[in-house]
PDB file of C-alpha atoms in Angstrom:
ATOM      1  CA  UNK V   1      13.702 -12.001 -17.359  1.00 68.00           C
ATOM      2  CA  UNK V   2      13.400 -15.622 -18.528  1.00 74.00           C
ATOM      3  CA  UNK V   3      15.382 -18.017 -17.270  1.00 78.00           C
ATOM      4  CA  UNK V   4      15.432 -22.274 -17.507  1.00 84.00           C
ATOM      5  CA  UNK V   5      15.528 -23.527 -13.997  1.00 83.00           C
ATOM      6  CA  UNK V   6      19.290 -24.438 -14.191  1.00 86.00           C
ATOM      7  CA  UNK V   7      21.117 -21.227 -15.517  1.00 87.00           C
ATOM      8  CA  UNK V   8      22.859 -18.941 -13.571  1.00 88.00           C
ATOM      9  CA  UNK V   9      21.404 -15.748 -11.905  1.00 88.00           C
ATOM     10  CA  UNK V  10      22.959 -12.697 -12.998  1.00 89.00           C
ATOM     11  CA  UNK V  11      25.577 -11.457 -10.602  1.00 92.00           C
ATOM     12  CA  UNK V  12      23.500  -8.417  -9.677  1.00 90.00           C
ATOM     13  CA  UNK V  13      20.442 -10.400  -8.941  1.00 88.00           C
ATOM     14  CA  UNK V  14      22.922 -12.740  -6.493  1.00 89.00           C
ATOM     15  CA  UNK V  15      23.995  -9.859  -4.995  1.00 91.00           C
ATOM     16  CA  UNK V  16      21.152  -8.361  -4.308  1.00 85.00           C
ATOM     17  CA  UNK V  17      19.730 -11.670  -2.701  1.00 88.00           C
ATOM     18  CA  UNK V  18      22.993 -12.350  -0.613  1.00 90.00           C
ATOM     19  CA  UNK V  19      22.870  -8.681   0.615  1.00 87.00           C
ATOM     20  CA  UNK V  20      18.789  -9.963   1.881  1.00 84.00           C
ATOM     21  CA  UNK V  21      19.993 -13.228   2.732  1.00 88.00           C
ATOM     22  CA  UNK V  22      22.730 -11.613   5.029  1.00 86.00           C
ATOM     23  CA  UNK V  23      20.402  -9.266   6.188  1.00 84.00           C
ATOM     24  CA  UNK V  24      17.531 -11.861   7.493  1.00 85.00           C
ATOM     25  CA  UNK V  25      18.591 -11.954  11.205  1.00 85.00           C
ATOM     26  CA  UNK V  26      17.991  -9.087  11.711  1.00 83.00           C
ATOM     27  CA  UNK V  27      14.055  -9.443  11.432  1.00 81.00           C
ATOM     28  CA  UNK V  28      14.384 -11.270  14.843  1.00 82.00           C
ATOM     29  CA  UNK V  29      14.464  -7.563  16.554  1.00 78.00           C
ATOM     30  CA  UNK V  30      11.395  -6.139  14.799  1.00 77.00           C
ATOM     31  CA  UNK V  31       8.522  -6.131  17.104  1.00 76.00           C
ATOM     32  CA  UNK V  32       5.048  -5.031  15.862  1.00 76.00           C
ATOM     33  CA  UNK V  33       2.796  -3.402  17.670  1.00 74.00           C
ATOM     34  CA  UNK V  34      -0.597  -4.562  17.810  1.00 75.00           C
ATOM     35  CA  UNK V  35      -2.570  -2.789  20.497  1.00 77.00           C
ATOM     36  CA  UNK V  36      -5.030  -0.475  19.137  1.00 80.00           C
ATOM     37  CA  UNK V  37      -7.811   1.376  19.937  1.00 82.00           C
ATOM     38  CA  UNK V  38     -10.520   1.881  17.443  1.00 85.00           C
ATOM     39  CA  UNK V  39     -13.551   4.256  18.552  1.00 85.00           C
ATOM     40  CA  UNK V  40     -15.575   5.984  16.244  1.00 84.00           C
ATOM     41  CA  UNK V  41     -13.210   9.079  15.630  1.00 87.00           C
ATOM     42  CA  UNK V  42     -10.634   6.653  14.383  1.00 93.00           C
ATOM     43  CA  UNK V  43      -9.692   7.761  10.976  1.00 96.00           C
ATOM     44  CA  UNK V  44      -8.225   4.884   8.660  1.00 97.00           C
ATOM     45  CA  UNK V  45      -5.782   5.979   6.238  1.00 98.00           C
ATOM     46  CA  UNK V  46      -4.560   4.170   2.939  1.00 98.00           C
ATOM     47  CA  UNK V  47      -1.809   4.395   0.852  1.00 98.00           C
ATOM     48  CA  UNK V  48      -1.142   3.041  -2.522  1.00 98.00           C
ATOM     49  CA  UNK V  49       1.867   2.555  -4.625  1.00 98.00           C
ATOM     50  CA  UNK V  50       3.300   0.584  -7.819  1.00 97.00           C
ATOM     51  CA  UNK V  51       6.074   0.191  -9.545  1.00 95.00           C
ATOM     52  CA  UNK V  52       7.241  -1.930 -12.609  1.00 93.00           C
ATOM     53  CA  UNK V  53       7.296  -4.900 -10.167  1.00 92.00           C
ATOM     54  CA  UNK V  54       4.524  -4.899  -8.157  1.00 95.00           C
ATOM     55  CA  UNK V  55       1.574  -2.782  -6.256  1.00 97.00           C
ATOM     56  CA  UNK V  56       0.991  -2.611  -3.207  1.00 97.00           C
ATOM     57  CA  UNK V  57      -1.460  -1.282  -0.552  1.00 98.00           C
ATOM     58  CA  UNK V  58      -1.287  -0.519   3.350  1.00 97.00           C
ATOM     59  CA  UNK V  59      -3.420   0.714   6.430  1.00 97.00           C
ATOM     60  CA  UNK V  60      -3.317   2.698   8.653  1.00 96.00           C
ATOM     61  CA  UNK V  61      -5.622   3.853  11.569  1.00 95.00           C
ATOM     62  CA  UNK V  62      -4.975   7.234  13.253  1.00 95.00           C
ATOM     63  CA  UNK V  63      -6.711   7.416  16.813  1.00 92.00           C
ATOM     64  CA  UNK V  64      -6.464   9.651  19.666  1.00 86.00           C
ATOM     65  CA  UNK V  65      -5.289   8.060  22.796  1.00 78.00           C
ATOM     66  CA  UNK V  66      -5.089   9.790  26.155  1.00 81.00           C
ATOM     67  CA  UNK V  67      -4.879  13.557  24.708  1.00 85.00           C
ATOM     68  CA  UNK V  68      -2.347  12.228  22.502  1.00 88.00           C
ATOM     69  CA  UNK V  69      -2.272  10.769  17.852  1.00 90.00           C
ATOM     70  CA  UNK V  70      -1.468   7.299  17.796  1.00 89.00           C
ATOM     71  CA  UNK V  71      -0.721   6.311  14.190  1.00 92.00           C
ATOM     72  CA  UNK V  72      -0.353   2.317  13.669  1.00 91.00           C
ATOM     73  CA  UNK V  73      -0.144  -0.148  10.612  1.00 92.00           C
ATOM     74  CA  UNK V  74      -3.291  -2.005  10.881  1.00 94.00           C
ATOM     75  CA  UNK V  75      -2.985  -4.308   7.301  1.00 95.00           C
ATOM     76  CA  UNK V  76      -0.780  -4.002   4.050  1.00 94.00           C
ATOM     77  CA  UNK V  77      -0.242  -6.066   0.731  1.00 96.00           C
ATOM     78  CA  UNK V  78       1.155  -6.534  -1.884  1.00 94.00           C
ATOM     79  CA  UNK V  79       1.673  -8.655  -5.461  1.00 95.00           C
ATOM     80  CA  UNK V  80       3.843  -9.214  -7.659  1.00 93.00           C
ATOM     81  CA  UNK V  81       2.843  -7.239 -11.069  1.00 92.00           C
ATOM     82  CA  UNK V  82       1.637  -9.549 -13.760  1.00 91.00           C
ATOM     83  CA  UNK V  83       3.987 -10.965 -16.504  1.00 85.00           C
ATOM     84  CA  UNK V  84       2.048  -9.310 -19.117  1.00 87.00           C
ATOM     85  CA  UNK V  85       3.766  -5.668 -19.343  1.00 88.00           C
ATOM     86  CA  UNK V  86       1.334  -3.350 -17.763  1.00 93.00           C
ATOM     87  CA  UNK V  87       2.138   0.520 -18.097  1.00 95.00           C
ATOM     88  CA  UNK V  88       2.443   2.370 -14.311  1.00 96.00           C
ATOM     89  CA  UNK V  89      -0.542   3.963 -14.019  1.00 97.00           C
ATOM     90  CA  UNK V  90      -1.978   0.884 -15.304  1.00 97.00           C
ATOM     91  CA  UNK V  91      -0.349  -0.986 -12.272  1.00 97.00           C
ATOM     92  CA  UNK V  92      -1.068   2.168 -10.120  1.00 98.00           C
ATOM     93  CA  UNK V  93      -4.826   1.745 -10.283  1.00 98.00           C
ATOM     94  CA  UNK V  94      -4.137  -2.191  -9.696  1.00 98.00           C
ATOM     95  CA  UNK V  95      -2.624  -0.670  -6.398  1.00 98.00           C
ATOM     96  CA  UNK V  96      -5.752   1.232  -5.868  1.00 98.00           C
ATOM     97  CA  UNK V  97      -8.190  -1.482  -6.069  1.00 98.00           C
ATOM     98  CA  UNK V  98      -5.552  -3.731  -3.367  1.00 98.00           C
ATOM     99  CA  UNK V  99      -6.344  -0.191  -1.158  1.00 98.00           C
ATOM    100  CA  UNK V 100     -10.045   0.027  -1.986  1.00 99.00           C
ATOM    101  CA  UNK V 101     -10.279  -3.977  -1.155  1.00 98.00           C
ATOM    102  CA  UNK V 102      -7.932  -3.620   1.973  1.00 98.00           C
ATOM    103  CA  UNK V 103     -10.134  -0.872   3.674  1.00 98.00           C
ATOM    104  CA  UNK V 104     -13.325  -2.544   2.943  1.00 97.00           C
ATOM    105  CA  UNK V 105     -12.411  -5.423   4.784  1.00 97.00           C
ATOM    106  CA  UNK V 106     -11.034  -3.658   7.872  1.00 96.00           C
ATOM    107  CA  UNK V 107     -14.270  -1.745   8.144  1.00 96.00           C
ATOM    108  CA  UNK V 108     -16.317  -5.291   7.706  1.00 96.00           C
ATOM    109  CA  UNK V 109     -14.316  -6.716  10.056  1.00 94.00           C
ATOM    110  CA  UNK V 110     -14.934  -3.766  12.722  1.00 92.00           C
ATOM    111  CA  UNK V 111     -18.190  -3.536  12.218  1.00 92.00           C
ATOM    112  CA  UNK V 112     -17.664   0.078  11.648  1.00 91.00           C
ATOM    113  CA  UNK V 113     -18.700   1.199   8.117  1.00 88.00           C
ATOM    114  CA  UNK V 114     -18.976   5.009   9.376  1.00 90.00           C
ATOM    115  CA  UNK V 115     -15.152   5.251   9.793  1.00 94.00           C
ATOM    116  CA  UNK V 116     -13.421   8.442   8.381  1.00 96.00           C
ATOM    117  CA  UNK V 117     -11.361   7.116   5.838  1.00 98.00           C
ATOM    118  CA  UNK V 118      -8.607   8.708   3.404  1.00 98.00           C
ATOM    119  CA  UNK V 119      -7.012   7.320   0.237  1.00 99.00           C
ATOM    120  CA  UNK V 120      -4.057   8.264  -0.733  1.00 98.00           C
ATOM    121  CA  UNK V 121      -2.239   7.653  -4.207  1.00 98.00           C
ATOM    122  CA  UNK V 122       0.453   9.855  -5.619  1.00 97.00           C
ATOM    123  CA  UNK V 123      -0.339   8.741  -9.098  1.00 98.00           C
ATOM    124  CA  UNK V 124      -2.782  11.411 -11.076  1.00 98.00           C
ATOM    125  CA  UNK V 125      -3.675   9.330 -13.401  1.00 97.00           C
ATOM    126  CA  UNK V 126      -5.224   6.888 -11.526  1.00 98.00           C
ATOM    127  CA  UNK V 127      -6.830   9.394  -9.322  1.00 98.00           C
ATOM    128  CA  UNK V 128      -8.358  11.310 -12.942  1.00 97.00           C
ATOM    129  CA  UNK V 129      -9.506   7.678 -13.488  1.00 98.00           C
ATOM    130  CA  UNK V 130     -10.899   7.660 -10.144  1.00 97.00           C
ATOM    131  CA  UNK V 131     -12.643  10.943 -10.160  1.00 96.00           C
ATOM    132  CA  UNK V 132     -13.762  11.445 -13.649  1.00 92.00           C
ATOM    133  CA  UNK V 133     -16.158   9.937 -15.983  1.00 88.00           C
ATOM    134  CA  UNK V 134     -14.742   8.716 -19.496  1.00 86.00           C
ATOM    135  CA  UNK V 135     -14.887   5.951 -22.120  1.00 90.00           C
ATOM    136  CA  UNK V 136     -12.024   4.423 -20.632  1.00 91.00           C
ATOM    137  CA  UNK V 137     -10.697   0.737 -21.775  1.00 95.00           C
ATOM    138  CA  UNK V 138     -12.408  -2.311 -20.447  1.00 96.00           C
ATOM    139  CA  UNK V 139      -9.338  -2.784 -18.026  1.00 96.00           C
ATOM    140  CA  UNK V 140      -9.886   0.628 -16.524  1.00 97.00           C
ATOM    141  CA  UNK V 141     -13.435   0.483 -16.560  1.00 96.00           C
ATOM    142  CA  UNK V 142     -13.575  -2.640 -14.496  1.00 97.00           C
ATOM    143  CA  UNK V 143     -10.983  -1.426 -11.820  1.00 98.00           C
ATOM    144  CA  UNK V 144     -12.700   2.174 -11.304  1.00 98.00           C
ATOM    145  CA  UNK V 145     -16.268   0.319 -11.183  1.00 97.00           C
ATOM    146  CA  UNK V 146     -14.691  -1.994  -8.312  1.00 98.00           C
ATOM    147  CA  UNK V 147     -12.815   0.897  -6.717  1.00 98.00           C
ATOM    148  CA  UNK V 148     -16.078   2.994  -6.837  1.00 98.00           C
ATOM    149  CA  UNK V 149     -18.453   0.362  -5.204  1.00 98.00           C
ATOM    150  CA  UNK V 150     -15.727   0.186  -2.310  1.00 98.00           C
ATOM    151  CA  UNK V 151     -15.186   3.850  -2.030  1.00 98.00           C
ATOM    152  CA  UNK V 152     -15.872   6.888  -1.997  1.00 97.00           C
ATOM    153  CA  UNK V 153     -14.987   8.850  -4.769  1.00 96.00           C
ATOM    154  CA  UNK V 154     -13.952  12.142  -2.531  1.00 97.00           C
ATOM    155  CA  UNK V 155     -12.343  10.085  -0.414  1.00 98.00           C
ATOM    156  CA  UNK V 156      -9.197   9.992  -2.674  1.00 99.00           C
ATOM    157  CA  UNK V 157      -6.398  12.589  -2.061  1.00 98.00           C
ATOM    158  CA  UNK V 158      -3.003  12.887  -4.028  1.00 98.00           C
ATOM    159  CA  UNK V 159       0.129  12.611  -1.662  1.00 98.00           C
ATOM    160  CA  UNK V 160       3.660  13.517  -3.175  1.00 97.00           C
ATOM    161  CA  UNK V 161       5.782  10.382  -4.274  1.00 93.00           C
ATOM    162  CA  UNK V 162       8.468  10.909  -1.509  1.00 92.00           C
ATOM    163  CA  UNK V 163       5.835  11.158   1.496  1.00 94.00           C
ATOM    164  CA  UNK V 164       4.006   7.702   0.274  1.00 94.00           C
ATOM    165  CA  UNK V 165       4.753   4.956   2.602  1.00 92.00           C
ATOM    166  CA  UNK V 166       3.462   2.474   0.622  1.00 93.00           C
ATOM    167  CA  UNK V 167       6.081   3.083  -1.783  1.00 90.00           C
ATOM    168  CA  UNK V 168       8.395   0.973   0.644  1.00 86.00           C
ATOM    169  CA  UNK V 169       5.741  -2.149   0.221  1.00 87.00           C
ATOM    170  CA  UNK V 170       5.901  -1.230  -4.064  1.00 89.00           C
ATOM    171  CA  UNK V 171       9.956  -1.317  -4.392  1.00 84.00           C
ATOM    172  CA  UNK V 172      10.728  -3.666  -2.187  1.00 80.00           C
ATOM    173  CA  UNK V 173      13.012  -3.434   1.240  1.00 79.00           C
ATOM    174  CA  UNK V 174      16.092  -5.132   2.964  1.00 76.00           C
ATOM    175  CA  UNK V 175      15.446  -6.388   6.449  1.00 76.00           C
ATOM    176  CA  UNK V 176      17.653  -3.319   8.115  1.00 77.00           C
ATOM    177  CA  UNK V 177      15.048  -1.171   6.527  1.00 77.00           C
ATOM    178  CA  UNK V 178      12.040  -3.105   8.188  1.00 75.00           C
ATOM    179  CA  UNK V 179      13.766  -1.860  11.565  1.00 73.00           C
ATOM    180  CA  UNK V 180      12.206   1.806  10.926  1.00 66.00           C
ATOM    181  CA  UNK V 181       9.466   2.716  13.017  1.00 60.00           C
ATOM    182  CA  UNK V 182       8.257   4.937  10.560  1.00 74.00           C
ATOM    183  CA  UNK V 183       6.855   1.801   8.692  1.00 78.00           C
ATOM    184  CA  UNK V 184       4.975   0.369  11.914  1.00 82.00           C
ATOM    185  CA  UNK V 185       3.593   3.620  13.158  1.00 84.00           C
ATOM    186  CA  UNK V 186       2.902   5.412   9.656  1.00 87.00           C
ATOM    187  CA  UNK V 187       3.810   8.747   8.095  1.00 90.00           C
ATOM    188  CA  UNK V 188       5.192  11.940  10.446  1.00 88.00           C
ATOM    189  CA  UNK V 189       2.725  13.915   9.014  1.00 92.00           C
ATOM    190  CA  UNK V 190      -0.409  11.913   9.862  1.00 91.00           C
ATOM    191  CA  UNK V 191       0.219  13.041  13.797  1.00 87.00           C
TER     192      UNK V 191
END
């Protein structure tokens, strides 16, 4: 939507950023864990989502801690799509490279490049681009090259749109919704 810098919002956009703007104190209760403990059966676990307005990327390293799965958001992030129009699976496999990059550095950063790690992306597309071999365009090309030197190709699983977590980081949130643990401590399913 173009706009000049003095004309109006649209009510719905003021809305929506009253309803945020309302919502803000409520950030002052989230607490983030940040103890973890990494040892080499730590498995790191990355999710990837788009959407028409941006892509997104998160971590995720599952550990086992005194007999017990211990599931904790390590890193995320995410951008804004790009003004040019770009198709979903388009912006999908952006949202894979932010995953591929993400990972990379954690396991630079740990000095611990033998980590178990998963991908996950519920877009098939992007994972055919992934997997498969193909005269694709020279946007695709350059994304799956990247995403290849930082991955491994079998490392890439397909998880169900409704059980991606990133897809909270790819639509966008209100602070109430920041208050679920489910974001801090990862998927159900991963314990």
């Amino acid at each position: 939507m173009k706009k000049a810098w003095d004309q109006e919002l649209p009510q719905n956009i003021v809305n929506k950023f009253m309803k945020w703007f309302n919502e803000i104190q409520i950030l002052k209760d989230v607490t983030v864990p940040r103890c973890m403990k990494i040892d080499i059966l730590t498995e790191l676990h990355v999710f990837v989502d788009a959407s028409k307005g941006s892509y997104a990327g998160c971590v995720f390293a599952r550990s086992i801690v005194d007999s017990r799965v211990s599931v904790i958001l390590v890193r995320a992030k995410s951008r804004v799509a790009p003004l040019k129009l770009l198709s979903i699976p388009r912006l999908e496999l952006m949202a894979c490279c932010v995953g591929a990059r993400l990972v990379n550095s954690i396991l630079k950063a740990l000095n611990m490049p033998d980590l178990k790690v998963t991908l996950w992306s519920d877009s098939t597309t992007a994972l055919w681009w992934i997997k498969e071999y193909g005269n694709w365009s020279v946007f695709v090309a350059n994304r799956v090259k990247e995403i290849r030197q930082l991955t491994q190709i079998q490392s890439w699983k397909y998880v169900p749109g409704n059980m991606n977590i990133a897809d909270l980081l790819s639509r966008g949130c209100f602070p109430r919704q920041m208050l679920n643990s489910k974001w801090w401590e990862g998927p159900s399913w991963l314990k």
